[in-house]
Tab-separated table of C-alpha atoms and ligand atoms in Angstrom:
chain	number	residue	atom	x	y	z
A	1	MET	CA	23.852	13.158	14.956
A	2	GLU	CA	23.580	9.349	12.980
A	3	TYR	CA	20.144	6.704	14.330
A	4	THR	CA	21.802	3.580	15.564
A	5	GLU	CA	18.127	2.243	15.429
A	6	ILE	CA	14.468	2.405	14.489
A	7	MET	CA	11.887	1.263	17.046
A	8	VAL	CA	8.612	-0.016	15.353
A	9	ARG	CA	5.375	-0.221	16.954
A	10	TYR	CA	2.634	-2.022	15.824
A	11	GLY	CA	-0.525	-1.234	14.278
A	12	GLU	CA	-3.834	-2.402	14.905
A	13	LEU	CA	-3.055	-6.005	16.652
A	14	SER	CA	-5.456	-8.645	17.798
A	15	THR	CA	-4.085	-9.446	20.617
A	16	LYS	CA	-4.194	-13.301	20.637
A	17	GLY	CA	-1.167	-15.890	20.134
A	18	LYS	CA	-1.484	-16.998	16.770
A	19	ASN	CA	-2.866	-14.445	14.888
A	20	ARG	CA	-0.159	-11.842	16.267
A	21	LYS	CA	2.412	-14.011	15.618
A	22	ASP	CA	1.361	-14.309	12.207
A	23	PHE	CA	0.955	-10.307	12.193
A	24	ILE	CA	4.484	-9.763	13.358
A	25	GLY	CA	5.753	-12.768	11.121
A	26	LYS	CA	4.423	-11.303	8.165
A	27	LEU	CA	5.447	-7.820	8.927
A	28	ALA	CA	9.185	-8.844	9.509
A	29	GLY	CA	8.871	-10.035	6.237
A	30	ASN	CA	7.725	-7.426	4.481
A	31	VAL	CA	10.363	-4.918	6.027
A	32	THR	CA	13.226	-7.165	5.028
A	33	LYS	CA	11.441	-7.262	1.245
A	34	VAL	CA	11.053	-3.364	1.038
A	35	LEU	CA	15.257	-3.108	2.582
A	36	ARG	CA	16.778	-5.351	0.656
A	37	LYS	CA	18.778	-3.258	-0.862
A	38	PHE	CA	20.093	-2.289	2.958
A	39	PRO	CA	21.738	-5.772	3.401
A	40	GLN	CA	23.777	-5.064	6.852
A	41	VAL	CA	20.068	-3.988	8.561
A	42	GLU	CA	19.381	-6.526	10.811
A	43	ILE	CA	15.408	-6.485	11.885
A	44	HIS	CA	14.440	-7.982	15.224
A	45	PRO	CA	10.434	-8.732	15.550
A	46	ARG	CA	9.532	-8.688	19.256
A	47	HIS	CA	6.355	-9.607	21.151
A	48	ASP	CA	5.344	-5.817	21.607
A	49	ARG	CA	7.791	-4.098	19.246
A	50	MET	CA	10.267	-4.141	16.201
A	51	HIS	CA	14.049	-3.095	16.678
A	52	ILE	CA	15.883	-2.348	13.307
A	53	VAL	CA	19.261	-2.101	13.772
A	54	LEU	CA	20.758	0.112	10.984
A	55	ASN	CA	24.195	-0.627	11.325
A	56	GLY	CA	25.130	2.467	9.165
A	57	ALA	CA	22.456	2.287	7.023
A	58	PRO	CA	21.485	5.930	5.622
A	59	PHE	CA	18.226	6.571	8.041
A	60	THR	CA	16.557	8.921	5.430
A	61	GLU	CA	16.476	6.294	3.220
A	62	ILE	CA	15.663	3.555	5.367
A	63	ASP	CA	12.517	5.851	6.546
A	64	GLN	CA	11.384	6.426	2.659
A	65	ARG	CA	10.411	2.929	2.116
A	66	LEU	CA	9.425	2.007	5.712
A	67	LYS	CA	6.570	4.568	5.907
A	68	LYS	CA	4.791	2.579	3.173
A	69	VAL	CA	4.517	-0.630	5.219
A	70	PHE	CA	1.412	-1.432	6.655
A	71	GLY	CA	1.201	-2.461	9.941
A	72	ILE	CA	3.175	-0.010	11.388
A	73	GLN	CA	1.518	2.163	13.613
A	74	THR	CA	4.825	4.791	15.025
A	75	TYR	CA	8.091	4.181	14.758
A	76	SER	CA	11.130	6.483	16.396
A	77	PRO	CA	14.531	6.533	14.971
A	78	THR	CA	16.664	6.141	18.012
A	79	ILE	CA	20.497	6.434	19.418
A	80	LYS	CA	21.897	3.861	21.215
A	81	VAL	CA	24.228	5.065	24.416
A	82	GLU	CA	25.404	2.898	27.002
A	83	LYS	CA	24.264	2.797	30.359
A	84	THR	CA	26.029	6.187	32.281
A	85	LEU	CA	24.080	8.910	33.105
A	86	GLN	CA	26.810	11.004	31.324
A	87	ALA	CA	26.374	9.134	28.193
A	88	ILE	CA	22.445	9.434	28.451
A	89	GLU	CA	23.218	13.638	29.130
A	90	GLU	CA	25.446	14.412	26.487
A	91	THR	CA	23.160	12.015	23.437
A	92	SER	CA	20.034	14.346	25.015
A	93	LEU	CA	21.918	17.123	24.380
A	94	ALA	CA	23.257	16.985	21.085
A	95	LEU	CA	19.735	15.541	19.956
A	96	MET	CA	18.281	18.841	21.190
A	97	LYS	CA	20.228	21.183	19.784
A	98	GLU	CA	19.538	19.760	16.249
A	99	THR	CA	16.156	19.736	16.510
A	100	PHE	CA	15.040	22.568	18.799
A	101	LYS	CA	14.256	25.827	17.718
A	102	LYS	CA	13.239	28.954	20.280
A	103	GLY	CA	10.164	29.138	21.178
A	104	MET	CA	9.734	25.666	21.607
A	105	THR	CA	7.808	23.580	24.031
A	106	PHE	CA	9.507	20.021	25.488
A	107	LYS	CA	9.867	17.014	28.154
A	108	VAL	CA	11.442	14.495	28.552
A	109	ASN	CA	9.883	11.188	29.069
A	110	THR	CA	11.676	8.030	30.839
A	111	LYS	CA	10.822	4.280	30.180
A	112	ARG	CA	12.358	1.109	32.072
A	113	SER	CA	12.436	-1.996	31.330
A	114	ASP	CA	15.588	-2.717	33.001
A	115	HIS	CA	14.446	-1.827	36.600
A	116	HIS	CA	17.968	-2.466	38.159
A	117	PHE	CA	19.312	0.456	36.556
A	118	ALA	CA	20.709	2.924	38.999
A	119	TYR	CA	18.138	5.512	38.631
A	120	ASP	CA	14.362	5.360	37.942
A	121	THR	CA	11.846	6.939	35.422
A	122	ASN	CA	11.426	10.105	37.892
A	123	GLU	CA	14.814	10.601	38.742
A	124	LEU	CA	15.878	10.635	35.059
A	125	ASN	CA	13.070	12.553	33.856
A	126	SER	CA	14.842	15.527	36.293
A	127	LEU	CA	18.295	14.677	36.084
A	128	VAL	CA	18.092	15.294	32.190
A	129	GLY	CA	15.548	17.735	32.046
A	130	ASP	CA	18.076	19.930	34.568
A	131	TYR	CA	20.584	18.997	32.257
A	132	LEU	CA	19.696	20.526	29.447
A	133	PHE	CA	18.076	23.277	31.091
A	134	GLU	CA	22.018	24.298	32.328
A	135	ASN	CA	23.154	24.151	28.478
A	136	MET	CA	20.081	25.470	26.732
A	137	PRO	CA	18.212	28.444	28.803
A	138	ASP	CA	16.201	28.954	26.166
A	139	LEU	CA	14.246	25.750	26.555
A	140	LYS	CA	10.361	25.738	28.196
A	141	VAL	CA	8.550	22.513	29.558
A	142	GLU	CA	5.065	21.733	29.203
A	143	MET	CA	4.260	18.687	30.233
A	144	LYS	CA	0.808	18.120	28.455
A	145	GLN	CA	0.914	18.795	24.759
A	146	PRO	CA	4.535	19.577	24.113
A	147	ASP	CA	6.104	20.717	20.823
A	148	LEU	CA	9.401	17.942	21.639
A	149	VAL	CA	9.254	14.696	23.657
A	150	LEU	CA	12.496	13.783	24.733
A	151	ARG	CA	11.949	9.620	24.492
A	152	ILE	CA	14.749	7.721	27.008
A	153	GLU	CA	14.168	3.673	26.939
A	154	VAL	CA	16.310	1.951	29.690
A	155	ARG	CA	16.799	-1.265	28.287
A	156	GLN	CA	18.825	-4.698	29.201
A	157	ASP	CA	21.294	-4.189	26.477
A	158	ALA	CA	21.364	-0.642	26.115
A	159	ILE	CA	20.017	3.029	26.872
A	160	TYR	CA	17.642	4.368	23.389
A	161	ILE	CA	17.148	8.109	22.689
A	162	SER	CA	15.352	9.047	20.448
A	163	ASN	CA	13.596	12.379	19.659
A	164	GLN	CA	10.913	11.847	16.984
A	165	LEU	CA	8.003	9.931	16.291
A	166	LEU	CA	6.848	9.307	13.061
A	167	HIS	CA	3.290	8.186	11.430
A	168	GLY	CA	3.511	4.685	9.825
A	169	ALA	CA	1.173	3.902	6.940
A	170	GLY	CA	-1.159	1.884	9.647
A	171	GLY	CA	-3.762	-0.733	8.489
A	172	MET	CA	-2.403	-4.316	8.592
A	173	PRO	CA	0.346	-6.323	7.066
A	174	VAL	CA	0.255	-7.661	3.360
A	175	GLY	CA	-0.774	-10.798	3.380
A	176	THR	CA	-2.097	-11.268	6.890
A	177	GLY	CA	-5.624	-11.088	5.265
A	178	GLY	CA	-5.112	-13.437	2.868
A	179	ARG	CA	-4.906	-13.876	-1.020
A	180	ALA	CA	-7.277	-12.202	-3.909
A	181	VAL	CA	-6.897	-10.907	-7.552
A	182	MET	CA	-7.350	-6.966	-8.081
A	183	MET	CA	-8.516	-6.278	-11.568
A	184	LEU	CA	-6.560	-3.093	-12.645
A	185	SER	CA	-7.149	-1.118	-15.601
A	186	GLY	CA	-4.755	2.048	-16.229
A	187	GLY	CA	-7.309	4.244	-14.604
A	188	ILE	CA	-8.009	6.521	-11.727
A	189	ASP	CA	-9.849	4.307	-9.139
A	190	SER	CA	-8.395	0.524	-9.522
A	191	PRO	CA	-4.746	1.580	-8.502
A	192	VAL	CA	-6.484	3.661	-5.256
A	193	ALA	CA	-8.515	0.108	-4.856
A	194	SER	CA	-5.185	-1.697	-4.841
A	195	TYR	CA	-3.583	0.208	-2.675
A	196	LEU	CA	-6.749	-0.013	0.443
A	197	ALA	CA	-7.011	-3.529	-0.232
A	198	LEU	CA	-2.655	-3.771	0.360
A	199	LYS	CA	-3.744	-1.635	3.556
A	200	ARG	CA	-6.542	-4.133	4.741
A	201	GLY	CA	-3.163	-6.814	4.915
A	202	VAL	CA	-4.880	-8.478	1.496
A	203	ASP	CA	-1.742	-9.829	-0.585
A	204	ILE	CA	-2.957	-9.093	-4.529
A	205	GLU	CA	-2.147	-10.030	-7.996
A	206	MET	CA	-3.360	-7.974	-10.611
A	207	VAL	CA	-5.444	-9.097	-13.549
A	208	HIS	CA	-5.127	-6.654	-16.392
A	209	PHE	CA	-7.081	-7.159	-19.934
A	210	PHE	CA	-5.487	-5.890	-22.992
A	211	SER	CA	-6.356	-5.749	-26.264
A	212	PRO	CA	-3.795	-5.994	-29.289
A	213	PRO	CA	-4.246	-4.842	-31.320
A	214	TYR	CA	-6.624	-2.301	-30.597
A	215	THR	CA	-4.797	-1.179	-27.887
A	216	THR	CA	-0.820	-0.873	-27.508
A	217	GLU	CA	2.226	-1.586	-25.469
A	218	LYS	CA	1.958	1.480	-24.458
A	219	ALA	CA	-1.512	1.025	-22.623
A	220	LEU	CA	0.081	-2.249	-21.046
A	221	ASN	CA	3.427	-0.961	-19.571
A	222	LYS	CA	1.176	1.576	-18.095
A	223	ALA	CA	-0.530	-0.459	-15.718
A	224	LYS	CA	2.183	-2.591	-15.240
A	225	GLU	CA	4.701	0.638	-13.990
A	226	LEU	CA	0.952	1.426	-12.112
A	227	THR	CA	1.967	-2.060	-10.693
A	228	GLY	CA	5.553	-0.643	-9.955
A	229	ILE	CA	4.453	2.239	-7.706
A	230	LEU	CA	2.070	-0.043	-5.639
A	231	ALA	CA	4.650	-2.683	-5.270
A	232	ASN	CA	6.117	0.035	-2.651
A	233	TYR	CA	3.410	-1.081	-0.557
A	234	ALA	CA	3.265	-4.828	-0.699
A	235	GLY	CA	7.292	-5.403	-1.658
A	236	ARG	CA	6.599	-7.324	-4.842
A	237	ILE	CA	3.106	-8.008	-6.849
A	238	ASN	CA	2.780	-10.051	-10.023
A	239	PHE	CA	0.810	-8.986	-12.843
A	240	ILE	CA	-1.053	-10.931	-14.897
A	241	ALA	CA	-2.151	-9.840	-18.766
A	242	VAL	CA	-4.879	-11.077	-19.979
A	243	PRO	CA	-5.719	-10.661	-23.945
A	244	PHE	CA	-8.911	-9.761	-24.421
A	245	ALA	CA	-9.329	-9.045	-28.013
A	246	GLU	CA	-10.956	-12.306	-29.436
A	247	ILE	CA	-13.873	-11.431	-27.063
A	248	GLN	CA	-14.504	-8.107	-27.678
A	249	GLU	CA	-14.609	-8.459	-31.316
A	250	THR	CA	-17.222	-11.687	-30.999
A	251	ILE	CA	-19.467	-9.572	-28.272
A	252	LYS	CA	-19.029	-6.871	-30.916
A	253	GLU	CA	-20.431	-9.115	-33.754
A	254	LYS	CA	-23.042	-10.833	-31.914
A	255	VAL	CA	-24.255	-8.701	-29.036
A	256	PRO	CA	-27.290	-6.106	-29.552
A	257	GLU	CA	-25.571	-2.673	-28.786
A	258	GLY	CA	-26.907	-1.783	-25.508
A	259	TYR	CA	-25.754	-5.147	-23.962
A	260	LEU	CA	-22.009	-4.790	-25.322
A	261	MET	CA	-20.702	-3.120	-22.148
A	262	THR	CA	-22.585	-5.303	-19.707
A	263	VAL	CA	-21.477	-8.680	-21.690
A	264	GLN	CA	-18.143	-7.102	-21.681
A	265	ARG	CA	-17.619	-7.231	-18.283
A	266	ARG	CA	-19.262	-9.977	-17.557
A	267	PHE	CA	-16.658	-11.823	-19.506
A	268	MET	CA	-14.111	-10.087	-17.133
A	269	LEU	CA	-15.686	-10.997	-14.232
A	270	ARG	CA	-15.460	-14.688	-15.236
A	271	LEU	CA	-12.199	-14.459	-16.254
A	272	ALA	CA	-10.890	-12.819	-13.166
A	273	ASP	CA	-12.701	-15.610	-11.265
A	274	GLU	CA	-11.179	-18.545	-13.082
A	275	ILE	CA	-7.279	-16.996	-12.328
A	276	ARG	CA	-8.399	-16.375	-8.769
A	277	ALA	CA	-9.879	-20.070	-8.361
A	278	LYS	CA	-6.527	-21.882	-10.525
A	279	ARG	CA	-4.325	-19.375	-7.826
A	280	ASN	CA	-6.263	-20.012	-4.921
A	281	GLU	CA	-7.431	-17.420	-3.967
A	282	LEU	CA	-10.386	-16.057	-1.950
A	283	ALA	CA	-11.568	-12.510	-3.979
A	284	ILE	CA	-12.153	-10.506	-6.806
A	285	PHE	CA	-11.241	-6.811	-6.029
A	286	ASN	CA	-11.903	-4.093	-8.720
A	287	GLY	CA	-12.185	-0.465	-8.831
A	288	GLU	CA	-15.810	-0.001	-9.196
A	289	SER	CA	-17.509	2.930	-7.167
A	290	VAL	CA	-21.392	3.570	-7.227
A	291	GLY	CA	-22.815	5.044	-10.003
A	292	GLN	CA	-19.620	6.143	-11.391
A	293	VAL	CA	-20.788	5.666	-14.618
A	294	ALA	CA	-23.155	3.187	-16.633
A	295	SER	CA	-21.590	0.103	-15.818
A	296	GLN	CA	-20.997	1.198	-12.651
A	297	THR	CA	-25.086	1.530	-11.239
A	298	LEU	CA	-26.556	-1.068	-8.978
A	299	GLU	CA	-28.380	-2.309	-11.439
A	300	SER	CA	-25.120	-2.807	-13.708
A	301	MET	CA	-23.574	-4.611	-11.006
A	302	MET	CA	-26.297	-7.176	-10.401
A	303	ALA	CA	-26.395	-8.321	-14.307
A	304	ILE	CA	-22.646	-8.330	-13.972
A	305	ASN	CA	-22.059	-9.844	-10.710
A	306	ASP	CA	-24.383	-13.164	-11.808
A	307	VAL	CA	-21.604	-14.727	-13.496
A	308	THR	CA	-19.908	-15.902	-10.020
A	309	THR	CA	-20.411	-16.412	-6.146
A	310	THR	CA	-17.135	-15.085	-5.426
A	311	PRO	CA	-16.970	-12.405	-3.195
A	312	VAL	CA	-16.677	-9.285	-5.033
A	313	VAL	CA	-15.369	-6.280	-2.943
A	314	ARG	CA	-15.058	-2.642	-4.084
A	315	PRO	CA	-13.483	-0.717	-1.956
A	316	VAL	CA	-13.696	2.590	-3.647
A	317	ALA	CA	-17.623	1.913	-3.730
A	318	THR	CA	-19.071	4.699	-1.899
A	319	MET	CA	-16.206	7.246	-2.285
A	320	ASP	CA	-16.866	10.557	-4.854
A	321	LYS	CA	-13.794	10.739	-7.461
A	322	THR	CA	-12.645	14.019	-5.642
A	323	GLU	CA	-11.588	11.426	-2.781
A	324	ILE	CA	-10.589	8.790	-5.072
A	325	ILE	CA	-8.266	11.697	-7.011
A	326	ARG	CA	-6.925	12.926	-3.539
A	327	LEU	CA	-5.654	9.473	-2.436
A	328	ALA	CA	-4.386	8.744	-6.049
A	329	GLU	CA	-2.575	11.773	-5.584
A	330	ASP	CA	-1.248	10.854	-2.041
A	331	ILE	CA	0.111	7.505	-2.917
A	332	GLY	CA	1.698	8.213	-6.305
A	333	THR	CA	-0.462	7.158	-8.706
A	334	PHE	CA	-2.781	9.859	-10.316
A	335	ASP	CA	0.067	11.480	-12.710
A	336	LEU	CA	0.856	8.218	-14.582
A	337	SER	CA	-3.071	7.123	-13.924
A	338	ILE	CA	-4.027	10.370	-16.490
A	339	LYS	CA	-1.910	9.507	-19.494
A	340	PRO	CA	-3.971	9.238	-22.245
A	341	PHE	CA	-3.098	5.648	-23.709
A	342	GLU	CA	-6.152	3.685	-24.499
A	343	ASP	CA	-7.481	0.905	-22.989
A	344	CYS	CA	-9.602	-2.307	-24.335
A	345	CYS	CA	-12.525	-1.057	-22.069
A	346	THR	CA	-12.225	2.718	-24.017
A	347	ILE	CA	-12.183	1.429	-27.780
A	348	PHE	CA	-14.727	-0.645	-27.913
A	349	ALA	CA	-17.082	1.116	-25.613
A	350	PRO	CA	-20.369	1.621	-27.032
A	351	PRO	CA	-21.741	4.743	-27.313
A	352	ARG	CA	-25.098	4.317	-25.583
A	353	PRO	CA	-24.350	1.744	-22.636
A	354	LYS	CA	-27.678	0.815	-21.083
A	355	THR	CA	-27.632	1.988	-17.488
A	356	LYS	CA	-30.202	-0.490	-16.577
A	357	PRO	CA	-29.423	-3.448	-17.568
A	358	LYS	CA	-31.274	-6.865	-16.896
A	359	VAL	CA	-29.959	-10.041	-16.396
A	360	ASP	CA	-31.992	-12.218	-17.865
A	361	LYS	CA	-31.204	-10.071	-21.584
A	362	ALA	CA	-27.806	-10.484	-20.869
A	363	ARG	CA	-27.973	-13.702	-19.784
A	364	GLU	CA	-29.760	-14.665	-23.371
A	365	TYR	CA	-27.699	-12.649	-25.760
A	366	GLU	CA	-24.533	-14.110	-24.107
A	367	ALA	CA	-25.800	-17.818	-25.257
A	368	ARG	CA	-25.515	-16.890	-28.957
A	369	LEU	CA	-21.981	-17.071	-28.024
A	370	ASP	CA	-18.936	-19.825	-27.294
A	371	VAL	CA	-18.377	-18.901	-23.612
A	372	GLU	CA	-16.276	-21.751	-23.265
A	373	GLY	CA	-14.339	-21.795	-25.433
A	374	LEU	CA	-13.518	-17.987	-25.287
A	375	ILE	CA	-12.200	-18.269	-22.263
A	376	GLU	CA	-10.180	-21.268	-22.601
A	377	ARG	CA	-8.405	-19.395	-25.347
A	378	ALA	CA	-8.090	-16.315	-23.579
A	379	LEU	CA	-6.350	-18.119	-20.512
A	380	ALA	CA	-4.010	-19.910	-22.655
A	381	GLY	CA	-2.546	-16.127	-23.315
A	382	ILE	CA	-2.087	-15.065	-19.889
A	383	GLU	CA	1.161	-13.559	-19.107
A	384	VAL	CA	2.684	-13.015	-16.110
A	385	THR	CA	5.090	-10.948	-14.288
A	386	ALA	CA	6.702	-10.394	-11.305
A	387	ILE	CA	6.489	-6.297	-10.399
A	388	TYR	CA	9.184	-4.555	-7.960
A	389	PRO	CA	9.019	-1.369	-6.616
A	390	ASP	CA	9.336	1.319	-8.712
A	391	ASP	CA	9.924	-0.836	-11.687
A	392	LYS	CA	9.997	1.036	-14.593
A	393	PHE	CA	7.833	0.140	-18.012
A	394	LEU	CA	7.009	3.208	-20.297
A	395	ALA	CA	9.006	4.421	-23.221
A	396	ASP	CA	11.813	6.860	-22.293
A	397	LYS	CA	10.799	10.696	-21.659
A	398	ALA	CA	11.509	11.605	-25.508
A	399	GLU	CA	9.231	9.111	-26.926
A	400	GLU	CA	6.293	9.336	-24.135
A	401	ASP	CA	5.646	13.004	-24.944
A	402	ALA	CA	6.003	12.692	-28.737
A	403	ALA	CA	3.241	10.273	-27.921
A	404	LEU	CA	1.023	12.996	-25.997
A	405	LEU	CA	1.371	15.822	-28.686
B	1	ATP	P1	-10.688	2.775	-13.379
B	1	ATP	O1	-9.963	4.238	-12.923
B	1	ATP	O2	-10.214	2.007	-12.261
B	1	ATP	O3	-10.112	2.006	-14.473
B	1	ATP	P2	-13.100	3.792	-14.153
B	1	ATP	O4	-13.834	4.699	-13.430
B	1	ATP	O5	-12.544	3.969	-15.651
B	1	ATP	O6	-12.022	2.845	-13.358
B	1	ATP	P3	-14.473	1.194	-15.474
B	1	ATP	O7	-13.641	1.352	-17.047
B	1	ATP	O8	-15.960	1.753	-16.100
B	1	ATP	O9	-14.240	2.449	-14.196
B	1	ATP	O10	-13.726	-0.232	-14.569
B	1	ATP	C1	-14.321	-0.505	-13.358
B	1	ATP	C2	-13.743	-1.009	-12.756
B	1	ATP	O11	-13.089	-2.630	-14.098
B	1	ATP	C3	-11.800	-0.741	-13.354
B	1	ATP	O12	-11.987	-0.079	-11.706
B	1	ATP	C4	-11.281	-2.125	-12.943
B	1	ATP	O13	-11.206	-2.640	-11.881
B	1	ATP	C5	-12.238	-2.862	-13.998
B	1	ATP	N1	-11.291	-2.704	-15.342
B	1	ATP	C6	-11.790	-1.962	-16.363
B	1	ATP	N2	-10.677	-2.071	-16.880
B	1	ATP	C7	-10.003	-3.057	-16.798
B	1	ATP	C8	-8.837	-3.499	-17.763
B	1	ATP	N3	-8.464	-3.311	-18.609
B	1	ATP	N4	-8.490	-4.835	-17.146
B	1	ATP	C9	-8.731	-5.133	-15.512
B	1	ATP	N5	-9.688	-4.124	-15.157
B	1	ATP	C10	-10.535	-3.345	-15.661
B	2	MG	MG1	-11.363	2.768	-16.844
């Protein structure tokens, strides 16, 4: 049977006036964005639920997109029928026949917002239940934990029948949590951190440092393509590429080897913060995980974080690598993240970075550099690209395979 409408139940929703309005408004906007390829679809955001009228759009394709939209707790595809007992019975039977397998248990669950309808909820539960039994002798009722729940909703305009309750992505609608920059490398961790930021409703723009001629176009494209995967959760994400080679060359020339990494990271954070301020954003997110590598010890974080008082949020800070990898696989970034295109950090990585750098030393070495000039020139070279769900940037498959040899 073809579903006619999807009923969406909201996620974690603070019930107060303005917040609720903002939540529902942003969610409706985000759903509109991910479904823009289906112009026939109508979206009706209401106080307690959202109704998506399909008008013939294919449910399975809509479903693929909808399950990535944050702020949705559960949703049910439904069939709209006219308000007669016969219509309810016929559609219920057809839906049950489609989904029921021998041995399954079920129950009918009716809700009614139209209190003038000829039958109340108890009457409908038993009338429809009896009708189904007569036509499907294998059925077994189970009130507490049935395998299948047939939901019937009696509303003013019509009756809606559903046989599925699907889990949404949870979280908060992107945009309800303010705007921030996300430091995105081409690695495993920062795409996962991006996903988690979006899940809490934070609208992110990617900041990515690249170092031509030391890094290739492929490394840059990889980060852009990762952004394309993450855009499925946001509708659209801006990608801000920041040229970093001059800074790295200068640091390499003037800073002692043990502090190369610390000072590079301080520059990255400064640049991210400048971009954040110019774009009126409130925080910086990154993919650091405590203790994972030399630059991510607490001492290192202290020495690096010294350049700003802006909140630096680290969504994967306390996760194990295996947990991060599992999430990367779930959200579809892992396979791309492990492609071996060198990024700017790998190439300028010192062989023995200090795991316990000192703030004073970092400041002292930096005093040898024209910090302002370097920052200014890097900012002058930034390039912003708007990236949409599943945008592709990698070279074609044959070229990609050749690069892996
Ligand atoms: P990731 O898998 O995210 O690359 P990682 O474990 O490889 O993380 P690092 O390379 O030390 O860790 O980087 C730590 C964090 O610094 C990254 O998660 C990211 O937020 C930021 N970062 C590193 N390199 C870049 C880059 N080229 N552009 C933007 N941000 C970067
Ligand atoms: Mg990395």
